[in-house]
Tab-separated table of N, CA, C and O in Angstrom:
chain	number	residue	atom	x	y	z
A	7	UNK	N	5.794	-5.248	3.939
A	7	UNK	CA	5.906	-3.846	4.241
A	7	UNK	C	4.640	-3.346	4.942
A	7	UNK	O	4.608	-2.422	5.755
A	8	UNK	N	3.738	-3.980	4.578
A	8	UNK	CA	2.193	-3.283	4.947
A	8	UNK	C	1.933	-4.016	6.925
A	8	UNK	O	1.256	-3.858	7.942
A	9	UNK	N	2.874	-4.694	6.429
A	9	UNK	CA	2.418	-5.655	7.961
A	9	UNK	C	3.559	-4.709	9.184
A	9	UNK	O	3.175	-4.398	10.312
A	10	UNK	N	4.780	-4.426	8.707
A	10	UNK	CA	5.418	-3.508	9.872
A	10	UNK	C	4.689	-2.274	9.851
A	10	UNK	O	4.339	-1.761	10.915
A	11	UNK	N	4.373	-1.643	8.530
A	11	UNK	CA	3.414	-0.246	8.600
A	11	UNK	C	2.248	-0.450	10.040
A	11	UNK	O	1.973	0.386	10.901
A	12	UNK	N	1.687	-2.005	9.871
A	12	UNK	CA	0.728	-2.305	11.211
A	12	UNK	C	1.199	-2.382	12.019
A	12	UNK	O	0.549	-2.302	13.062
A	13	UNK	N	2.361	-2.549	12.064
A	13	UNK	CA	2.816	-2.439	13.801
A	13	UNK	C	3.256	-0.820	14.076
A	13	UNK	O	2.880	-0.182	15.059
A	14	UNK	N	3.653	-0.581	13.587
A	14	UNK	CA	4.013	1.172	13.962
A	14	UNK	C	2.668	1.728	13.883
A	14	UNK	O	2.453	2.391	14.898
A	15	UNK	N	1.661	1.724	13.070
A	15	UNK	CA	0.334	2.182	13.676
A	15	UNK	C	-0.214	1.508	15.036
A	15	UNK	O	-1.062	2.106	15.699
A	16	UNK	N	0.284	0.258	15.439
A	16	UNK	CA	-0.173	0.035	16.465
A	16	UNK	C	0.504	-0.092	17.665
A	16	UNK	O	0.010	-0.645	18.648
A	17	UNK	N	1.908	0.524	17.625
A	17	UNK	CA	2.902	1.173	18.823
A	17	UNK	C	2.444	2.641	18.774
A	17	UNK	O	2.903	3.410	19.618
A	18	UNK	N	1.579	3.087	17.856
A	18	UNK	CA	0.955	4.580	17.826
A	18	UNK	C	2.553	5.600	17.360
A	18	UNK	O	2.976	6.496	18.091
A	19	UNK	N	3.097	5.273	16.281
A	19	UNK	CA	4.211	5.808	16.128
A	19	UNK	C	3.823	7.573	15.667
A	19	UNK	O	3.230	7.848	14.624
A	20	UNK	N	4.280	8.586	16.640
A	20	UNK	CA	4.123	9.902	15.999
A	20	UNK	C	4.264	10.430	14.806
A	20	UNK	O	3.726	11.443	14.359
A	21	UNK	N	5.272	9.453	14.123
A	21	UNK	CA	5.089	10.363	12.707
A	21	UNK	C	4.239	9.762	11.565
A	21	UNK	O	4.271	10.097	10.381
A	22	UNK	N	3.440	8.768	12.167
A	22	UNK	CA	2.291	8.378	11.502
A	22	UNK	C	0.713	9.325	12.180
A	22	UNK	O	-0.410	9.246	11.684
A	23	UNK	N	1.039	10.010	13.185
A	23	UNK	CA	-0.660	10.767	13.498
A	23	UNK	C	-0.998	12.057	11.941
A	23	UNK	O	-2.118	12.558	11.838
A	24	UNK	N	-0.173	12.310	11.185
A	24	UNK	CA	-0.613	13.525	9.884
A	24	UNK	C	-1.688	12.281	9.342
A	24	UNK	O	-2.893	12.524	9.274
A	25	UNK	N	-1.199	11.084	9.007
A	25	UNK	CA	-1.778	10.024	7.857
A	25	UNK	C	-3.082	9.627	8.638
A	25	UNK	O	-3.763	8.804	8.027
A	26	UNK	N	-3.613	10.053	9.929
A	26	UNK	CA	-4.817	9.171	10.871
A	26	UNK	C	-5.866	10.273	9.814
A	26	UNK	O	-6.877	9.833	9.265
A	27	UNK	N	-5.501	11.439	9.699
A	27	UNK	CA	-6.612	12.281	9.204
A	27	UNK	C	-7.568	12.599	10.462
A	27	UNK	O	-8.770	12.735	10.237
A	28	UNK	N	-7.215	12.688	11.412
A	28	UNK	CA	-7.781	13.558	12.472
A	28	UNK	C	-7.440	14.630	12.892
A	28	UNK	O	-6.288	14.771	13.303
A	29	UNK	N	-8.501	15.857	12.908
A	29	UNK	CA	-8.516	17.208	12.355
A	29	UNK	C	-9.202	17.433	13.943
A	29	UNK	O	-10.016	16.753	14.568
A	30	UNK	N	-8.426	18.801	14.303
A	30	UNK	CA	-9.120	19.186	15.931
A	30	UNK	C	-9.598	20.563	15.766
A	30	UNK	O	-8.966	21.483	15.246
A	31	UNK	N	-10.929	20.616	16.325
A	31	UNK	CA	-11.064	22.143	16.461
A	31	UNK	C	-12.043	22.579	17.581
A	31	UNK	O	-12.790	21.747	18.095
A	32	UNK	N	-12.043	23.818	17.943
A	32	UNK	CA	-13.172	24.262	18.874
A	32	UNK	C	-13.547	23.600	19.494
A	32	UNK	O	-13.204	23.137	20.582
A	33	UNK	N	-14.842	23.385	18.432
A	33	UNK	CA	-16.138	22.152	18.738
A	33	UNK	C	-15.892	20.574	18.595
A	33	UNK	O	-16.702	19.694	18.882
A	34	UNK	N	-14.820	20.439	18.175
A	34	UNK	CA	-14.102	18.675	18.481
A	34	UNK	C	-12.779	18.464	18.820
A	34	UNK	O	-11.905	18.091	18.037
A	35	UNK	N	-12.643	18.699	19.966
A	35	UNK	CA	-11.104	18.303	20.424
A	35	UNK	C	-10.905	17.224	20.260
A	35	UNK	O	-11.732	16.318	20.155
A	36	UNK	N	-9.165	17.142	20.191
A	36	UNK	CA	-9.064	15.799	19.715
A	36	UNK	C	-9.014	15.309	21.082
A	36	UNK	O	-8.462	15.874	22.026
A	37	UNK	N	-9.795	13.934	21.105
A	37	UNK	CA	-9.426	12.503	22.883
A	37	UNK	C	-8.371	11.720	22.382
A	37	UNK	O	-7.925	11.569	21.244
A	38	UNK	N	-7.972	11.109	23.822
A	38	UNK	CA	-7.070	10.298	23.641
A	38	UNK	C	-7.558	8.876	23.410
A	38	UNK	O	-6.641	8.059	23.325
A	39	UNK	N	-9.074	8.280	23.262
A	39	UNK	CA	-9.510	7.149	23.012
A	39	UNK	C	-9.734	7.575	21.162
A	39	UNK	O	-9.433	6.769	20.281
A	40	UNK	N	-10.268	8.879	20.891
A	40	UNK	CA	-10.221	8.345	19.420
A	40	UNK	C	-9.364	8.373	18.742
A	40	UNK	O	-9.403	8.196	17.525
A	41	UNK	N	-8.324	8.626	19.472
A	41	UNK	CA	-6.632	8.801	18.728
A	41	UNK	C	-6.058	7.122	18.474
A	41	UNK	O	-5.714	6.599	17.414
A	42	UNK	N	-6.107	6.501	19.939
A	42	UNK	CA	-6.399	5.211	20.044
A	42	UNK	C	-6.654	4.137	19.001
A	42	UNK	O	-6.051	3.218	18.447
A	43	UNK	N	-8.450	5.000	19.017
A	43	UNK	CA	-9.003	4.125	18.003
A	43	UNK	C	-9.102	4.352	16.367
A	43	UNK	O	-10.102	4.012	15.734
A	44	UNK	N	-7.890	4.997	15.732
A	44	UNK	CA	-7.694	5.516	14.723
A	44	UNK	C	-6.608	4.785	14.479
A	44	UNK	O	-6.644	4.077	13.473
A	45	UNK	N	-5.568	4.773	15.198
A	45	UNK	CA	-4.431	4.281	15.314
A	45	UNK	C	-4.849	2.419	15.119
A	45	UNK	O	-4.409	1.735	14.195
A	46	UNK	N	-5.770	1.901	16.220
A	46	UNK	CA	-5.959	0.519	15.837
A	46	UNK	C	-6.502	0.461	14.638
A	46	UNK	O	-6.110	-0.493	13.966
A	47	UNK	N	-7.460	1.329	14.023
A	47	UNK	CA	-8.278	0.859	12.332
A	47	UNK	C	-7.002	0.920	11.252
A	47	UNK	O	-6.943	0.249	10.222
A	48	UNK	N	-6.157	1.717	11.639
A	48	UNK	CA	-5.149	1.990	10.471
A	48	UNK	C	-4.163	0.900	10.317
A	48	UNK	O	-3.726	0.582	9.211
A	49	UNK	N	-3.778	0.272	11.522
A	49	UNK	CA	-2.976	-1.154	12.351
A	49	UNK	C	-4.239	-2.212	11.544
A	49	UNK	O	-3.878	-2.828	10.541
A	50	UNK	N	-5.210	-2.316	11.876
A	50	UNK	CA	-6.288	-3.659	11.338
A	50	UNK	C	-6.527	-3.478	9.704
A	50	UNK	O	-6.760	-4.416	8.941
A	51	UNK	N	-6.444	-2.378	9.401
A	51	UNK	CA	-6.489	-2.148	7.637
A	51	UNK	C	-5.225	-2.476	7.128
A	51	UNK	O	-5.227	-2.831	5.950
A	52	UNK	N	-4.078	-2.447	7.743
A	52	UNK	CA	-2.776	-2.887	7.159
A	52	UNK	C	-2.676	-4.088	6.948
A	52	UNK	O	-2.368	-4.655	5.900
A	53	UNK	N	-3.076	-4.750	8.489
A	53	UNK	CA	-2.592	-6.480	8.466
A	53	UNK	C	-3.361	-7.172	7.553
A	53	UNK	O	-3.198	-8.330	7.170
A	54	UNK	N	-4.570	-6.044	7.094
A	54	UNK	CA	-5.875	-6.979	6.369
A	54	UNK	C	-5.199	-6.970	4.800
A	54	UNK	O	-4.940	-7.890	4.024
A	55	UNK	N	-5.068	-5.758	4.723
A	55	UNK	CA	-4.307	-5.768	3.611
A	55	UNK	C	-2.914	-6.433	2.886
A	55	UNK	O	-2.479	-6.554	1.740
A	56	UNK	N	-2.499	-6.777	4.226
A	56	UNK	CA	-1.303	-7.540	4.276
A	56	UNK	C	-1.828	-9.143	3.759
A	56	UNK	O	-1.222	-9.638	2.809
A	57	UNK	N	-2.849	-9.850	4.345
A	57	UNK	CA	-3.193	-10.544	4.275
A	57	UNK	C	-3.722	-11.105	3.064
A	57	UNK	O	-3.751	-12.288	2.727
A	58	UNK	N	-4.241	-9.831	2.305
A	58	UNK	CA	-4.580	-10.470	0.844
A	58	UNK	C	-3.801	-10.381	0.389
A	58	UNK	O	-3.993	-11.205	-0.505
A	59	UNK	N	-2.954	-10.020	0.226
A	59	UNK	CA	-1.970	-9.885	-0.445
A	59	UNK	C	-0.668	-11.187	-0.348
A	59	UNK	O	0.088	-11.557	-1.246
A	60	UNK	N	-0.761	-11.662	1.052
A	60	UNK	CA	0.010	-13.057	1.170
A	60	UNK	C	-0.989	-14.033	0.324
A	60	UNK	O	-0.481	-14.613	-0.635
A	61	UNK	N	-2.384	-14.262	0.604
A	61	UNK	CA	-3.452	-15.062	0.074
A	61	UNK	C	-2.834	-15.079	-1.494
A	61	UNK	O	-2.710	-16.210	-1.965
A	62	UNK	N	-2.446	-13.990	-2.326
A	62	UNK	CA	-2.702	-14.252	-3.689
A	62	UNK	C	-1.299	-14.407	-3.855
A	62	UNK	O	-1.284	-14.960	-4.955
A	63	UNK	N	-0.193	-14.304	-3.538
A	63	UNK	CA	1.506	-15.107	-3.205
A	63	UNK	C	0.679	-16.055	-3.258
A	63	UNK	O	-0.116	-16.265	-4.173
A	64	UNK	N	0.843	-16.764	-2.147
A	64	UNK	CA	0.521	-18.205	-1.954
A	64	UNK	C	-0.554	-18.858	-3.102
A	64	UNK	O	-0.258	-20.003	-3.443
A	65	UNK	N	-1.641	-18.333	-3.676
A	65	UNK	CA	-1.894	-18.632	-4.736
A	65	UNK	C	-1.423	-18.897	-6.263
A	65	UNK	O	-1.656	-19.884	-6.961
A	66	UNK	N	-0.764	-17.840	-6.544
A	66	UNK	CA	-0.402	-17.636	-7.393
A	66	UNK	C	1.130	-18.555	-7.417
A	66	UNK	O	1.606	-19.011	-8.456
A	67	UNK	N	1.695	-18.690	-6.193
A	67	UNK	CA	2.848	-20.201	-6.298
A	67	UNK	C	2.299	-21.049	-6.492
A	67	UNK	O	2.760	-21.736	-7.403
A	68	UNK	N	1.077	-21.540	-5.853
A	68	UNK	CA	0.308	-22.517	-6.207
A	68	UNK	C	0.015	-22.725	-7.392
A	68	UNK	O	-0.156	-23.933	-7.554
A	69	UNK	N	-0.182	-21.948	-8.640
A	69	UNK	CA	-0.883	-21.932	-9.625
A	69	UNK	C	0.018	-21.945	-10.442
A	69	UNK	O	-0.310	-22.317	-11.569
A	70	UNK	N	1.592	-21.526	-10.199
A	70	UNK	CA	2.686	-21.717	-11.038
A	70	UNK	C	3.256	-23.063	-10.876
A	70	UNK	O	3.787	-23.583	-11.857
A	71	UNK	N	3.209	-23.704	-9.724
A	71	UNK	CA	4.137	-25.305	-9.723
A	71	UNK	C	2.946	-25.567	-10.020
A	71	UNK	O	3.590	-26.087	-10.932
A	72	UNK	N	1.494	-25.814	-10.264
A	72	UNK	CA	0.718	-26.913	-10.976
A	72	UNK	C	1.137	-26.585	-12.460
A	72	UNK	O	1.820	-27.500	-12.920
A	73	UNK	N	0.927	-25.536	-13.356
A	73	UNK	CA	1.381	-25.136	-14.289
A	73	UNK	C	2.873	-25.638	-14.699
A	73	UNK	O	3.066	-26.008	-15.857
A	74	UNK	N	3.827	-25.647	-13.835
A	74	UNK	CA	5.224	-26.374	-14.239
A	74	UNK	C	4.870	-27.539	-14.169
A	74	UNK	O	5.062	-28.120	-15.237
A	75	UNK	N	4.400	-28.211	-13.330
A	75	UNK	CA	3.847	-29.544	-13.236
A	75	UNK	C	2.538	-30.484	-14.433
A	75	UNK	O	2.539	-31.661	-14.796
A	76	UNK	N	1.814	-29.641	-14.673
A	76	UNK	CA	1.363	-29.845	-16.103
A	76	UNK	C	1.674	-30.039	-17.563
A	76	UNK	O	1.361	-30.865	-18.421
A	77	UNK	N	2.567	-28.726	-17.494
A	77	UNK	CA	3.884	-29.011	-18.424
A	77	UNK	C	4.645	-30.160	-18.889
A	77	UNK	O	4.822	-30.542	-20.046
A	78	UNK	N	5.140	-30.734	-17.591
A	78	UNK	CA	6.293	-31.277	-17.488
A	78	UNK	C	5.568	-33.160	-18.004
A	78	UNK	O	6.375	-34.017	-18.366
A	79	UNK	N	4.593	-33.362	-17.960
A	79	UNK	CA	3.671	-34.511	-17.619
A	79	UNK	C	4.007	-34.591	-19.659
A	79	UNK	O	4.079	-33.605	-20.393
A	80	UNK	N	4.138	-35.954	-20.056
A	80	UNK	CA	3.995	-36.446	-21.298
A	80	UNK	C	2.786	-36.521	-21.853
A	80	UNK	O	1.942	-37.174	-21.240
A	81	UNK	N	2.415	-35.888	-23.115
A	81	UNK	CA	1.440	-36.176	-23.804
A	81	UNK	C	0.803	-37.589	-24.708
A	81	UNK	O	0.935	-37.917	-25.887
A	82	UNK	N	0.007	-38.274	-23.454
A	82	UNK	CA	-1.007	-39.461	-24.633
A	82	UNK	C	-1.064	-39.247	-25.984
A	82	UNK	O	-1.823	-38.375	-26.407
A	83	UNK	N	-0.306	-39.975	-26.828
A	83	UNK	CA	-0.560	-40.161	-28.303
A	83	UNK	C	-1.683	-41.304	-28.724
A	83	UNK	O	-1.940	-41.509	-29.910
């Protein structure tokens, strides 16, 4: 889920600009490069997040078939 959330931040999807938290006024209009570059940090914080989150899946299968596999092994009398 977190990994398509990164792609719609990084097709710059409109109904994700409320969640960028960029606020315009007076003295800081909003540009179209830091809109940009709000849009890519929010896209690179997803996939990153995405990423640990596969890391500890893949761990944690790992750590269950050694565990079934430990199990399963006969005990030396």
């Amino acid at each position: 889920m977190l990994a398509v959330l990164g792609v719609f931040y990084k097709i710059q999807a409109v109904p994700l600009f409320e969640d960028l938290g960029l606020e315009e006024s007076a003295s800081h209009p909003l540009k179209a490069e830091n809109v940009t570059l709000a849009y890519d940090n929010a896209a690179s914080a997803c996939w990153g997040a995405a990423g640990v989150y596969l890391f500890f899946l893949i761990f944690s299968v790992t750590m269950a078939v050694i565990n079934i596999k430990y199990r399963q092994k006969p005990k030396a009398q």
